[in-house]
Amino acid sequence: MARPSEQFTCQSCGETYRKWQGRCDSCGEWNSLLESTADVAVPSGLTTGKGRNLTFTALNADISDYKRSISHIGELDRVLGGGFVPGSSILIGGDPGIGKSTLLLQAVAKMALAGAPCIYISGEEATQQISMRAQRLGLADAPVQLASANSIRDIITSVDTARPAPKLLVIDSIQTVFADNLPSAPGTVAQVRASAQELIRLARKTGTSVILVGHVTKDGQIAGPRVLEHMVDTVLYFEGDRGHQFRILRAVKNRFGATDEIGVFEMSDAGLKEVANPSSLFISSPDKTISGASVFAGMEGTRPLLVEIQGLVAATAQATPRRAVVGWDNARLAMILAVLDTRCDLSFSGSEVYLNVAGGLRVQEPAADLAVAAALVSSISDIPVPPGSLFFGEIGLSGEVRPVGQTDARLKEAAKLGFTTAIIPTGSKVKSGSMKIIEIEHLREIVSLFSETKPMTRAV
Ligand code: TYD
Ligand code: MG
């Protein structure tokens, strides 16, 4: 039996075990248990000693000098809910090479240029490497205080004594810093948790906003420090497809703003650029007349985003035809194929089905159902979707098409980009606008839209 002082900690979720086992029961990760020394048990009777009296305040306390500082990168500020809240802690996760360091370097440089004292500490790169990048990005003149360090003790001391107190502190990355009084190696749960705790405490004390960069494991979770997500105020994910230029900054937790907000950037040779009109990234041309492509008017947070959905139905002699999906849910595609088969007598059983969301975006809204169905029906019938048209709506198992939220925002964005026809669920609350609206009650109507003998022409 293991000695009582020993325990095994899952490096993925932080769960502890008395004995080693191959798979963590809590998060299902394999081979993630590492031996660590147990936390010292809290002696009972701790609560009997006398503590300090707390000072209570009212909810309407004076917060006039508690102002957010803005990063001057509009997309980042919006995702944060309007800039950095003083004393807040932010965790930013993302795949290696996605551009976290670049984004944060640009943010600190812009803030520093605007007069806010900022500190950037890298545990991964030498200061020369960061300077090199800054010079290439044309940010070398920004008065950022730069250091390369790993010891949490040194970091805390330097930041705490820095005058004037920094508005923003970037730690790149939390996995590289370590506390020398802990026996475990840097990057382990114990180290990451201890270091983060120190930094969060420092942030609250000095009013500095702290950004912690966290690496992400292969399954997309912030490695080890999933425990960190509970400790920090805000969790952001920086995502994107390596093969594509655009990057999306997404808030998954935010104590000071909305969580479904996104920021869109484009990686260029001059660093990350904000994309003011992201819809144009994800649709080719509204007038394209190829069968199998439809445009979905989606929402990402409060922001409408138009994306092209491409479907390809190809005949095959194989007994189990392939179904492949990029950027959408596999199970949802299977559901829509089943509904088309059962409720609309349109069989895909002898065909391979491919579905692709153009531009490398991942669509998660069920509202994309109708656009997916349109792309598939268009492909199987080889009739292009009516030019200038877009789709949104959720499909139920009986084939009924259900209204989705934010109809107006979706339509407005589409109109702005030159779309003229909206094919949407019956009962959608359309306020006004010049768009031609075709209301759909059942998926069958989508099928009959494509069963005309000649391709539909632009509706005017
Ligand atoms: P980086 O910020 O180092 O990623 P992370 O910190 O998330 O690991 O970004 C590195 C990638 O970005 C690298 O593949 C090169 C690319 N990049 C550009 O394309 N243009 C640029 O101006 C910069 C600085 C990086
Ligand atoms: Mg980096």
Tab-separated table of C-alpha atoms and ligand atoms in Angstrom:
chain	number	residue	atom	x	y	z
A	1	MET	CA	0.000	0.000	0.000
A	2	ALA	CA	1.165	3.508	-0.738
A	3	ARG	CA	2.440	5.484	2.176
A	4	PRO	CA	-0.065	8.088	3.373
A	5	SER	CA	2.152	11.002	2.353
A	6	GLU	CA	2.267	9.825	-1.255
A	7	GLN	CA	-0.379	10.372	-3.817
A	8	PHE	CA	-0.818	10.309	-7.539
A	9	THR	CA	-2.158	13.362	-9.305
A	10	CYS	CA	-3.726	13.371	-12.732
A	11	GLN	CA	-1.784	15.909	-14.784
A	12	SER	CA	-4.803	16.570	-16.901
A	13	CYS	CA	-7.568	17.313	-14.436
A	14	GLY	CA	-5.862	17.423	-11.045
A	15	GLU	CA	-7.745	14.458	-9.506
A	16	THR	CA	-5.725	12.637	-6.859
A	17	TYR	CA	-5.447	8.908	-6.189
A	18	ARG	CA	-3.864	6.800	-3.468
A	19	LYS	CA	-2.619	4.217	-5.939
A	20	TRP	CA	-1.289	4.482	-9.449
A	21	GLN	CA	-3.613	3.477	-12.238
A	22	GLY	CA	-3.344	3.637	-15.984
A	23	ARG	CA	-6.380	5.756	-16.645
A	24	CYS	CA	-7.813	8.658	-14.691
A	25	ASP	CA	-11.381	7.831	-13.636
A	26	SER	CA	-12.256	11.475	-13.493
A	27	CYS	CA	-11.289	12.749	-16.943
A	28	GLY	CA	-10.564	9.502	-18.771
A	29	GLU	CA	-7.023	10.527	-19.720
A	30	TRP	CA	-4.526	7.638	-20.065
A	31	ASN	CA	-1.122	7.670	-18.450
A	32	SER	CA	-1.614	11.040	-16.849
A	33	LEU	CA	-0.999	10.060	-13.196
A	34	LEU	CA	2.224	11.281	-11.618
A	35	GLU	CA	3.466	10.644	-8.127
A	36	SER	CA	3.408	13.710	-5.896
A	37	THR	CA	3.555	14.454	-2.216
A	38	ALA	CA	0.184	14.926	-0.623
A	39	ASP	CA	-0.936	18.304	0.633
A	40	VAL	CA	-0.358	18.567	4.346
A	41	ALA	CA	-3.608	17.794	6.123
A	42	VAL	CA	-5.203	20.805	7.790
A	43	PRO	CA	-5.115	20.209	11.553
A	44	SER	CA	-8.562	20.080	13.023
A	45	GLY	CA	-9.338	22.901	15.371
A	46	LEU	CA	-7.974	25.541	13.001
A	47	THR	CA	-11.268	27.346	13.190
A	48	THR	CA	-11.136	27.664	16.955
A	49	GLY	CA	-8.376	30.309	16.836
A	50	LYS	CA	-9.371	33.924	16.570
A	51	GLY	CA	-9.219	35.630	13.156
A	52	ARG	CA	-9.283	39.226	12.039
A	53	ASN	CA	-12.541	41.075	11.746
A	54	LEU	CA	-13.603	41.530	8.144
A	55	THR	CA	-14.657	44.905	6.798
A	56	PHE	CA	-17.906	44.670	4.942
A	57	THR	CA	-18.823	47.042	2.146
A	58	ALA	CA	-21.990	47.751	0.234
A	59	LEU	CA	-22.738	46.814	-3.371
A	60	ASN	CA	-22.868	50.451	-4.398
A	61	ALA	CA	-19.267	51.069	-3.312
A	62	ASP	CA	-17.216	53.680	-5.149
A	63	ILE	CA	-15.658	52.068	-8.235
A	64	SER	CA	-14.681	55.225	-10.073
A	65	ASP	CA	-10.962	54.380	-10.119
A	66	TYR	CA	-11.703	50.770	-11.063
A	67	LYS	CA	-11.576	51.364	-14.797
A	68	ARG	CA	-10.857	48.807	-17.470
A	69	SER	CA	-7.699	49.391	-19.427
A	70	ILE	CA	-8.038	48.782	-23.117
A	71	SER	CA	-5.497	46.959	-25.216
A	72	HIS	CA	-6.206	49.054	-28.320
A	73	ILE	CA	-6.759	45.805	-30.215
A	74	GLY	CA	-10.494	46.097	-30.795
A	75	GLU	CA	-11.151	42.397	-31.289
A	76	LEU	CA	-9.322	41.479	-28.079
A	77	ASP	CA	-11.073	44.187	-26.086
A	78	ARG	CA	-14.467	43.035	-27.256
A	79	VAL	CA	-13.810	39.425	-26.302
A	80	LEU	CA	-12.694	40.600	-22.863
A	81	GLY	CA	-15.954	42.489	-22.456
A	82	GLY	CA	-14.456	45.926	-23.002
A	83	GLY	CA	-10.825	45.705	-21.946
A	84	PHE	CA	-8.862	44.389	-18.986
A	85	VAL	CA	-10.466	44.655	-15.556
A	86	PRO	CA	-7.845	45.775	-12.995
A	87	GLY	CA	-6.606	42.892	-10.874
A	88	SER	CA	-8.180	40.257	-13.083
A	89	SER	CA	-6.523	37.083	-14.270
A	90	ILE	CA	-6.903	35.745	-17.787
A	91	LEU	CA	-5.890	32.353	-19.099
A	92	ILE	CA	-5.301	32.086	-22.824
A	93	GLY	CA	-4.999	28.646	-24.335
A	94	GLY	CA	-4.291	27.417	-27.826
A	95	ASP	CA	-2.273	25.013	-29.920
A	96	PRO	CA	1.457	25.651	-30.207
A	97	GLY	CA	2.239	28.026	-33.050
A	98	ILE	CA	-1.276	29.390	-33.328
A	99	GLY	CA	-0.108	32.900	-32.440
A	100	LYS	CA	-0.618	33.395	-28.693
A	101	SER	CA	2.781	34.967	-28.143
A	102	THR	CA	2.345	37.173	-31.193
A	103	LEU	CA	-1.077	38.405	-30.073
A	104	LEU	CA	0.095	39.169	-26.557
A	105	LEU	CA	3.264	40.864	-27.732
A	106	GLN	CA	1.164	43.097	-29.966
A	107	ALA	CA	-1.234	43.794	-27.086
A	108	VAL	CA	1.466	44.769	-24.568
A	109	ALA	CA	3.255	46.859	-27.180
A	110	LYS	CA	0.105	48.767	-28.083
A	111	MET	CA	-0.792	49.330	-24.446
A	112	ALA	CA	2.740	50.441	-23.616
A	113	LEU	CA	2.729	52.852	-26.571
A	114	ALA	CA	-0.495	54.301	-25.195
A	115	GLY	CA	1.257	54.975	-21.906
A	116	ALA	CA	0.286	52.011	-19.724
A	117	PRO	CA	3.236	50.278	-18.038
A	118	CYS	CA	3.364	46.635	-19.177
A	119	ILE	CA	5.573	43.674	-18.350
A	120	TYR	CA	6.090	40.681	-20.623
A	121	ILE	CA	7.810	37.669	-19.107
A	122	SER	CA	8.668	34.731	-21.282
A	123	GLY	CA	9.786	31.388	-19.943
A	124	GLU	CA	10.031	29.943	-23.418
A	125	GLU	CA	11.969	32.425	-25.500
A	126	ALA	CA	15.085	34.457	-24.878
A	127	THR	CA	14.609	38.225	-24.728
A	128	GLN	CA	16.598	38.588	-27.948
A	129	GLN	CA	14.133	36.352	-29.765
A	130	ILE	CA	11.218	38.444	-28.551
A	131	SER	CA	13.021	41.664	-29.484
A	132	MET	CA	13.659	40.254	-32.916
A	133	ARG	CA	9.993	39.516	-33.393
A	134	ALA	CA	8.995	42.926	-32.054
A	135	GLN	CA	11.374	44.630	-34.472
A	136	ARG	CA	10.008	42.645	-37.371
A	137	LEU	CA	6.488	43.642	-36.362
A	138	GLY	CA	7.518	47.282	-36.101
A	139	LEU	CA	6.852	47.402	-32.377
A	140	ALA	CA	10.410	47.846	-31.170
A	141	ASP	CA	9.779	51.377	-29.918
A	142	ALA	CA	7.102	50.342	-27.456
A	143	PRO	CA	8.336	50.780	-23.853
A	144	VAL	CA	7.495	47.201	-22.828
A	145	GLN	CA	9.478	45.778	-19.950
A	146	LEU	CA	10.729	42.454	-21.150
A	147	ALA	CA	12.311	39.583	-19.223
A	148	SER	CA	13.038	35.938	-19.653
A	149	ALA	CA	12.433	34.112	-16.362
A	150	ASN	CA	11.153	30.882	-14.875
A	151	SER	CA	11.233	31.357	-11.138
A	152	ILE	CA	7.903	32.451	-9.707
A	153	ARG	CA	9.728	33.931	-6.733
A	154	ASP	CA	11.761	36.262	-8.991
A	155	ILE	CA	8.723	37.163	-11.045
A	156	ILE	CA	6.579	38.057	-8.029
A	157	THR	CA	9.326	40.136	-6.431
A	158	SER	CA	10.085	42.047	-9.629
A	159	VAL	CA	6.474	42.780	-10.483
A	160	ASP	CA	5.541	43.666	-6.924
A	161	THR	CA	8.358	46.211	-6.635
A	162	ALA	CA	7.976	47.639	-10.146
A	163	ARG	CA	7.092	51.349	-10.053
A	164	PRO	CA	4.752	52.440	-11.480
A	165	ALA	CA	2.742	49.280	-10.931
A	166	PRO	CA	2.162	47.574	-14.299
A	167	LYS	CA	-1.296	47.606	-15.808
A	168	LEU	CA	-0.686	44.346	-17.618
A	169	LEU	CA	1.563	41.385	-16.928
A	170	VAL	CA	1.971	38.590	-19.461
A	171	ILE	CA	3.369	35.213	-18.392
A	172	ASP	CA	4.265	33.134	-21.442
A	173	SER	CA	3.670	30.346	-20.456
A	174	ILE	CA	2.391	29.241	-17.062
A	175	GLN	CA	3.797	25.750	-17.705
A	176	THR	CA	7.352	27.087	-17.734
A	177	VAL	CA	7.299	28.866	-14.380
A	178	PHE	CA	8.013	26.999	-11.198
A	179	ALA	CA	8.120	27.478	-7.469
A	180	ASP	CA	11.459	26.309	-6.050
A	181	ASN	CA	9.888	25.171	-2.773
A	182	LEU	CA	7.885	22.462	-4.502
A	183	PRO	CA	9.551	19.165	-5.363
A	184	SER	CA	7.609	18.509	-8.551
A	185	ALA	CA	8.839	19.446	-12.012
A	186	PRO	CA	7.698	22.593	-13.894
A	187	GLY	CA	4.509	22.022	-15.835
A	188	THR	CA	3.026	19.554	-13.359
A	189	VAL	CA	-0.350	20.258	-11.816
A	190	ALA	CA	1.128	21.136	-8.436
A	191	GLN	CA	3.580	23.626	-9.933
A	192	VAL	CA	1.139	25.214	-12.315
A	193	ARG	CA	-1.475	25.553	-9.598
A	194	ALA	CA	0.946	27.042	-7.078
A	195	SER	CA	2.448	29.503	-9.566
A	196	ALA	CA	-0.943	30.578	-10.856
A	197	GLN	CA	-2.202	31.101	-7.312
A	198	GLU	CA	0.741	33.367	-6.540
A	199	LEU	CA	0.207	35.365	-9.720
A	200	ILE	CA	-3.532	35.717	-9.167
A	201	ARG	CA	-2.906	36.915	-5.613
A	202	LEU	CA	-0.355	39.415	-6.927
A	203	ALA	CA	-2.838	40.646	-9.525
A	204	ARG	CA	-5.512	41.314	-6.902
A	205	LYS	CA	-2.996	43.074	-4.666
A	206	THR	CA	-1.405	45.382	-7.236
A	207	GLY	CA	-4.408	45.859	-9.519
A	208	THR	CA	-2.405	44.493	-12.431
A	209	SER	CA	-4.208	42.362	-14.988
A	210	VAL	CA	-2.379	39.090	-15.460
A	211	ILE	CA	-2.484	37.036	-18.640
A	212	LEU	CA	-1.312	33.451	-18.336
A	213	VAL	CA	-0.554	31.567	-21.520
A	214	GLY	CA	-1.489	27.902	-21.209
A	215	HIS	CA	-0.571	25.111	-23.556
A	216	VAL	CA	-3.277	22.906	-24.835
A	217	THR	CA	-3.156	19.133	-24.918
A	218	LYS	CA	-3.999	17.091	-27.967
A	219	ASP	CA	-7.675	16.858	-27.071
A	220	GLY	CA	-7.995	20.622	-26.942
A	221	GLN	CA	-8.013	21.166	-23.186
A	222	ILE	CA	-5.537	23.380	-21.469
A	223	ALA	CA	-2.943	20.860	-20.336
A	224	GLY	CA	-2.755	19.879	-16.723
A	225	PRO	CA	-4.039	23.214	-15.576
A	226	ARG	CA	-7.614	22.440	-16.407
A	227	VAL	CA	-7.695	23.202	-12.709
A	228	LEU	CA	-6.587	26.699	-13.681
A	229	GLU	CA	-9.826	27.369	-15.481
A	230	HIS	CA	-11.575	27.525	-12.123
A	231	MET	CA	-9.032	29.848	-10.588
A	232	VAL	CA	-8.876	32.587	-13.194
A	233	ASP	CA	-11.526	35.170	-14.023
A	234	THR	CA	-11.450	34.732	-17.769
A	235	VAL	CA	-10.553	31.834	-20.044
A	236	LEU	CA	-9.859	32.545	-23.690
A	237	TYR	CA	-9.048	30.080	-26.430
A	238	PHE	CA	-7.114	31.088	-29.492
A	239	GLU	CA	-8.090	28.769	-32.274
A	240	GLY	CA	-7.599	28.366	-35.949
A	241	ASP	CA	-6.563	25.997	-38.595
A	242	ARG	CA	-2.847	25.916	-39.349
A	243	GLY	CA	-3.649	25.646	-43.038
A	244	HIS	CA	-5.675	28.847	-42.959
A	245	GLN	CA	-4.774	32.405	-42.169
A	246	PHE	CA	-7.573	33.346	-39.848
A	247	ARG	CA	-7.562	32.910	-36.081
A	248	ILE	CA	-10.456	33.120	-33.678
A	249	LEU	CA	-10.213	34.294	-30.102
A	250	ARG	CA	-13.073	32.860	-28.102
A	251	ALA	CA	-14.089	33.528	-24.504
A	252	VAL	CA	-15.213	30.335	-22.791
A	253	LYS	CA	-15.420	31.809	-19.320
A	254	ASN	CA	-15.626	35.462	-18.432
A	255	ARG	CA	-16.540	36.915	-15.080
A	256	PHE	CA	-16.621	40.376	-16.646
A	257	GLY	CA	-18.315	39.875	-19.991
A	258	ALA	CA	-20.231	37.607	-22.333
A	259	THR	CA	-18.789	34.172	-22.991
A	260	ASP	CA	-19.874	33.580	-26.531
A	261	GLU	CA	-18.038	36.567	-27.946
A	262	ILE	CA	-15.367	36.009	-30.601
A	263	GLY	CA	-12.590	38.073	-32.096
A	264	VAL	CA	-11.330	37.342	-35.589
A	265	PHE	CA	-7.738	37.876	-36.661
A	266	GLU	CA	-5.706	37.132	-39.714
A	267	MET	CA	-2.103	35.927	-39.393
A	268	SER	CA	0.039	37.847	-41.832
A	269	ASP	CA	3.754	38.432	-42.267
A	270	ALA	CA	3.271	41.550	-40.158
A	271	GLY	CA	1.689	39.707	-37.236
A	272	LEU	CA	-1.975	39.384	-36.390
A	273	LYS	CA	-4.378	41.744	-38.091
A	274	GLU	CA	-7.916	42.370	-36.950
A	275	VAL	CA	-10.582	41.288	-39.385
A	276	ALA	CA	-13.356	43.834	-39.385
A	277	ASN	CA	-15.627	41.955	-41.757
A	278	PRO	CA	-15.114	38.243	-41.051
A	279	SER	CA	-18.002	37.028	-43.199
A	280	SER	CA	-16.076	37.897	-46.331
A	281	LEU	CA	-13.411	35.393	-45.236
A	282	PHE	CA	-15.720	32.425	-45.234
A	283	ILE	CA	-17.795	32.824	-48.365
A	284	SER	CA	-16.425	32.775	-51.849
A	285	SER	CA	-18.775	34.777	-54.022
A	286	PRO	CA	-22.494	35.130	-53.465
A	287	ASP	CA	-23.083	34.720	-57.177
A	288	LYS	CA	-21.296	31.417	-57.652
A	289	THR	CA	-23.410	28.821	-59.434
A	290	ILE	CA	-21.997	25.440	-58.510
A	291	SER	CA	-24.214	22.772	-57.072
A	292	GLY	CA	-23.572	21.667	-53.510
A	293	ALA	CA	-22.694	25.002	-51.946
A	294	SER	CA	-25.003	26.973	-49.689
A	295	VAL	CA	-24.453	29.944	-47.427
A	296	PHE	CA	-25.328	29.755	-43.760
A	297	ALA	CA	-26.010	32.933	-41.835
A	298	GLY	CA	-24.615	31.988	-38.454
A	299	MET	CA	-24.010	33.764	-35.184
A	300	GLU	CA	-20.837	33.717	-33.156
A	301	GLY	CA	-21.786	35.321	-29.897
A	302	THR	CA	-23.409	38.629	-30.646
A	303	ARG	CA	-21.852	38.718	-34.031
A	304	PRO	CA	-23.302	37.431	-37.288
A	305	LEU	CA	-20.968	35.398	-39.439
A	306	LEU	CA	-21.751	34.090	-42.896
A	307	VAL	CA	-20.108	30.836	-43.909
A	308	GLU	CA	-20.228	28.664	-46.962
A	309	ILE	CA	-21.259	25.053	-46.477
A	310	GLN	CA	-20.121	22.668	-49.169
A	311	GLY	CA	-21.670	19.283	-49.721
A	312	LEU	CA	-20.637	16.582	-52.149
A	313	VAL	CA	-22.669	13.482	-52.821
A	314	ALA	CA	-20.758	10.975	-54.923
A	315	ALA	CA	-21.909	7.591	-56.181
A	316	THR	CA	-20.011	4.598	-54.848
A	317	ALA	CA	-20.133	0.843	-55.221
A	318	GLN	CA	-18.956	0.276	-51.676
A	319	ALA	CA	-21.208	-1.448	-49.203
A	320	THR	CA	-20.571	1.134	-46.513
A	321	PRO	CA	-20.271	4.507	-48.232
A	322	ARG	CA	-18.057	7.110	-46.607
A	323	ARG	CA	-19.363	10.074	-44.689
A	324	ALA	CA	-16.743	12.682	-43.936
A	325	VAL	CA	-17.261	15.997	-42.215
A	326	VAL	CA	-14.903	18.922	-41.763
A	327	GLY	CA	-15.992	21.753	-39.494
A	328	TRP	CA	-19.335	20.329	-38.419
A	329	ASP	CA	-20.758	17.590	-36.230
A	330	ASN	CA	-20.639	14.058	-37.636
A	331	ALA	CA	-23.661	12.908	-35.670
A	332	ARG	CA	-25.697	15.854	-36.875
A	333	LEU	CA	-24.902	15.042	-40.497
A	334	ALA	CA	-26.067	11.465	-39.927
A	335	MET	CA	-29.286	12.831	-38.441
A	336	ILE	CA	-29.989	15.100	-41.384
A	337	LEU	CA	-29.314	12.280	-43.850
A	338	ALA	CA	-31.738	10.093	-41.922
A	339	VAL	CA	-34.410	12.802	-41.905
A	340	LEU	CA	-33.962	13.394	-45.653
A	341	ASP	CA	-34.289	9.662	-46.227
A	342	THR	CA	-37.266	8.964	-43.965
A	343	ARG	CA	-39.290	12.166	-44.241
A	344	CYS	CA	-38.437	13.348	-47.736
A	345	ASP	CA	-37.786	10.065	-49.611
A	346	LEU	CA	-34.355	11.203	-50.665
A	347	SER	CA	-31.934	8.341	-50.170
A	348	PHE	CA	-28.187	8.768	-49.782
A	349	SER	CA	-27.557	5.112	-49.006
A	350	GLY	CA	-25.636	4.351	-52.192
A	351	SER	CA	-23.537	7.501	-52.079
A	352	GLU	CA	-20.555	8.880	-50.330
A	353	VAL	CA	-21.318	12.132	-48.531
A	354	TYR	CA	-18.752	14.827	-47.824
A	355	LEU	CA	-19.447	18.006	-45.951
A	356	ASN	CA	-17.061	20.897	-45.558
A	357	VAL	CA	-17.323	24.252	-43.871
A	358	ALA	CA	-15.281	26.568	-46.078
A	359	GLY	CA	-12.342	28.475	-44.650
A	360	GLY	CA	-11.615	25.955	-41.897
A	361	LEU	CA	-14.196	27.321	-39.482
A	362	ARG	CA	-16.011	25.071	-37.017
A	363	VAL	CA	-19.743	25.610	-36.922
A	364	GLN	CA	-21.539	24.472	-33.809
A	365	GLU	CA	-24.985	25.993	-34.135
A	366	PRO	CA	-27.928	23.668	-34.876
A	367	ALA	CA	-29.195	26.587	-36.967
A	368	ALA	CA	-26.834	25.380	-39.702
A	369	ASP	CA	-29.058	22.311	-40.308
A	370	LEU	CA	-31.042	23.940	-43.087
A	371	ALA	CA	-27.953	25.162	-44.931
A	372	VAL	CA	-26.397	21.697	-44.650
A	373	ALA	CA	-29.559	20.062	-45.988
A	374	ALA	CA	-29.659	22.572	-48.849
A	375	ALA	CA	-26.034	21.855	-49.775
A	376	LEU	CA	-26.670	18.110	-49.776
A	377	VAL	CA	-29.902	18.275	-51.748
A	378	SER	CA	-28.292	20.695	-54.184
A	379	SER	CA	-25.394	18.333	-54.710
A	380	ILE	CA	-27.464	15.188	-55.173
A	381	SER	CA	-29.789	16.933	-57.623
A	382	ASP	CA	-26.921	18.813	-59.281
A	383	ILE	CA	-28.903	22.041	-59.211
A	384	PRO	CA	-27.161	25.071	-57.732
A	385	VAL	CA	-28.648	26.889	-54.798
A	386	PRO	CA	-30.526	30.000	-56.009
A	387	PRO	CA	-27.862	32.704	-56.348
A	388	GLY	CA	-27.779	35.335	-53.661
A	389	SER	CA	-29.637	33.142	-51.185
A	390	LEU	CA	-28.789	32.088	-47.675
A	391	PHE	CA	-30.179	29.612	-45.183
A	392	PHE	CA	-30.633	29.109	-41.479
A	393	GLY	CA	-32.965	27.013	-39.349
A	394	GLU	CA	-32.947	23.962	-37.153
A	395	ILE	CA	-34.304	20.654	-38.419
A	396	GLY	CA	-36.259	18.336	-36.142
A	397	LEU	CA	-36.493	14.566	-36.442
A	398	SER	CA	-39.895	14.722	-38.087
A	399	GLY	CA	-38.489	17.013	-40.749
A	400	GLU	CA	-40.020	20.177	-39.341
A	401	VAL	CA	-37.937	23.319	-39.608
A	402	ARG	CA	-37.762	25.348	-36.430
A	403	PRO	CA	-37.013	29.040	-36.015
A	404	VAL	CA	-33.753	30.086	-34.403
A	405	GLY	CA	-32.749	33.235	-32.554
A	406	GLN	CA	-31.336	36.504	-33.785
A	407	THR	CA	-33.042	36.422	-37.172
A	408	ASP	CA	-32.611	40.134	-37.684
A	409	ALA	CA	-28.881	40.242	-36.999
A	410	ARG	CA	-28.351	37.385	-39.451
A	411	LEU	CA	-30.436	39.002	-42.177
A	412	LYS	CA	-28.824	42.388	-41.726
A	413	GLU	CA	-25.333	40.958	-42.145
A	414	ALA	CA	-26.441	39.039	-45.229
A	415	ALA	CA	-28.006	42.104	-46.796
A	416	LYS	CA	-24.795	44.007	-46.151
A	417	LEU	CA	-22.884	41.396	-48.144
A	418	GLY	CA	-25.225	41.516	-51.106
A	419	PHE	CA	-27.536	38.584	-50.431
A	420	THR	CA	-31.054	38.997	-51.705
A	421	THR	CA	-33.027	35.913	-50.638
A	422	ALA	CA	-33.345	34.325	-47.215
A	423	ILE	CA	-34.682	30.789	-46.961
A	424	ILE	CA	-35.648	30.506	-43.322
A	425	PRO	CA	-38.111	28.740	-40.989
A	426	THR	CA	-41.763	29.722	-40.880
A	427	GLY	CA	-42.416	31.765	-37.775
A	428	SER	CA	-39.057	33.552	-37.782
A	429	LYS	CA	-39.490	37.020	-36.439
A	430	VAL	CA	-38.453	39.149	-39.387
A	431	LYS	CA	-38.686	42.836	-38.617
A	432	SER	CA	-38.107	44.612	-41.893
A	433	GLY	CA	-35.570	44.857	-44.665
A	434	SER	CA	-35.335	44.526	-48.392
A	435	MET	CA	-34.514	40.829	-48.405
A	436	LYS	CA	-36.865	38.409	-50.141
A	437	ILE	CA	-38.007	35.897	-47.526
A	438	ILE	CA	-38.946	32.317	-48.405
A	439	GLU	CA	-40.434	30.598	-45.376
A	440	ILE	CA	-39.977	26.860	-44.971
A	441	GLU	CA	-42.087	24.726	-42.678
A	442	HIS	CA	-40.870	21.252	-43.574
A	443	LEU	CA	-37.630	19.931	-45.045
A	444	ARG	CA	-39.659	18.584	-47.977
A	445	GLU	CA	-39.955	22.141	-49.249
A	446	ILE	CA	-36.180	22.362	-49.508
A	447	VAL	CA	-36.177	19.189	-51.579
A	448	SER	CA	-38.858	20.534	-53.912
A	449	LEU	CA	-36.852	23.747	-54.249
A	450	PHE	CA	-34.272	21.670	-56.092
A	451	SER	CA	-36.570	19.407	-58.036
A	452	GLU	CA	-37.541	22.052	-60.563
A	453	THR	CA	-36.524	21.047	-64.051
A	454	LYS	CA	-34.389	24.117	-64.589
A	455	PRO	CA	-32.095	25.791	-62.095
A	456	MET	CA	-33.757	28.578	-60.182
A	457	THR	CA	-32.795	32.049	-61.225
A	458	ARG	CA	-32.106	34.970	-58.992
A	459	ALA	CA	-35.218	36.170	-57.226
A	460	VAL	CA	-35.852	39.848	-57.602
B	1	TYD	P1	3.474	32.270	-31.914
B	1	TYD	O1	2.904	33.561	-31.496
B	1	TYD	O2	4.906	32.021	-31.566
B	1	TYD	O3	2.587	31.055	-31.454
B	1	TYD	P2	2.337	30.469	-29.990
B	1	TYD	O4	2.863	31.424	-29.005
B	1	TYD	O5	0.847	30.309	-29.933
B	1	TYD	O6	3.012	29.152	-29.949
B	1	TYD	O7	3.251	32.196	-33.483
B	1	TYD	C1	4.087	31.485	-34.256
B	1	TYD	C2	3.528	31.311	-35.633
B	1	TYD	O8	3.037	32.480	-36.207
B	1	TYD	C3	4.638	30.825	-36.501
B	1	TYD	O9	4.207	29.650	-37.134
B	1	TYD	C4	4.887	31.920	-37.458
B	1	TYD	C5	3.646	32.721	-37.464
B	1	TYD	N1	3.874	34.151	-37.602
B	1	TYD	C6	3.540	34.782	-38.788
B	1	TYD	O10	3.050	34.158	-39.720
B	1	TYD	N2	3.726	36.136	-38.900
B	1	TYD	C7	4.260	36.867	-37.901
B	1	TYD	O11	4.415	38.087	-38.062
B	1	TYD	C8	4.619	36.197	-36.686
B	1	TYD	C9	5.222	36.959	-35.554
B	1	TYD	C10	4.404	34.851	-36.586
B	2	MG	MG	4.483	31.124	-27.715
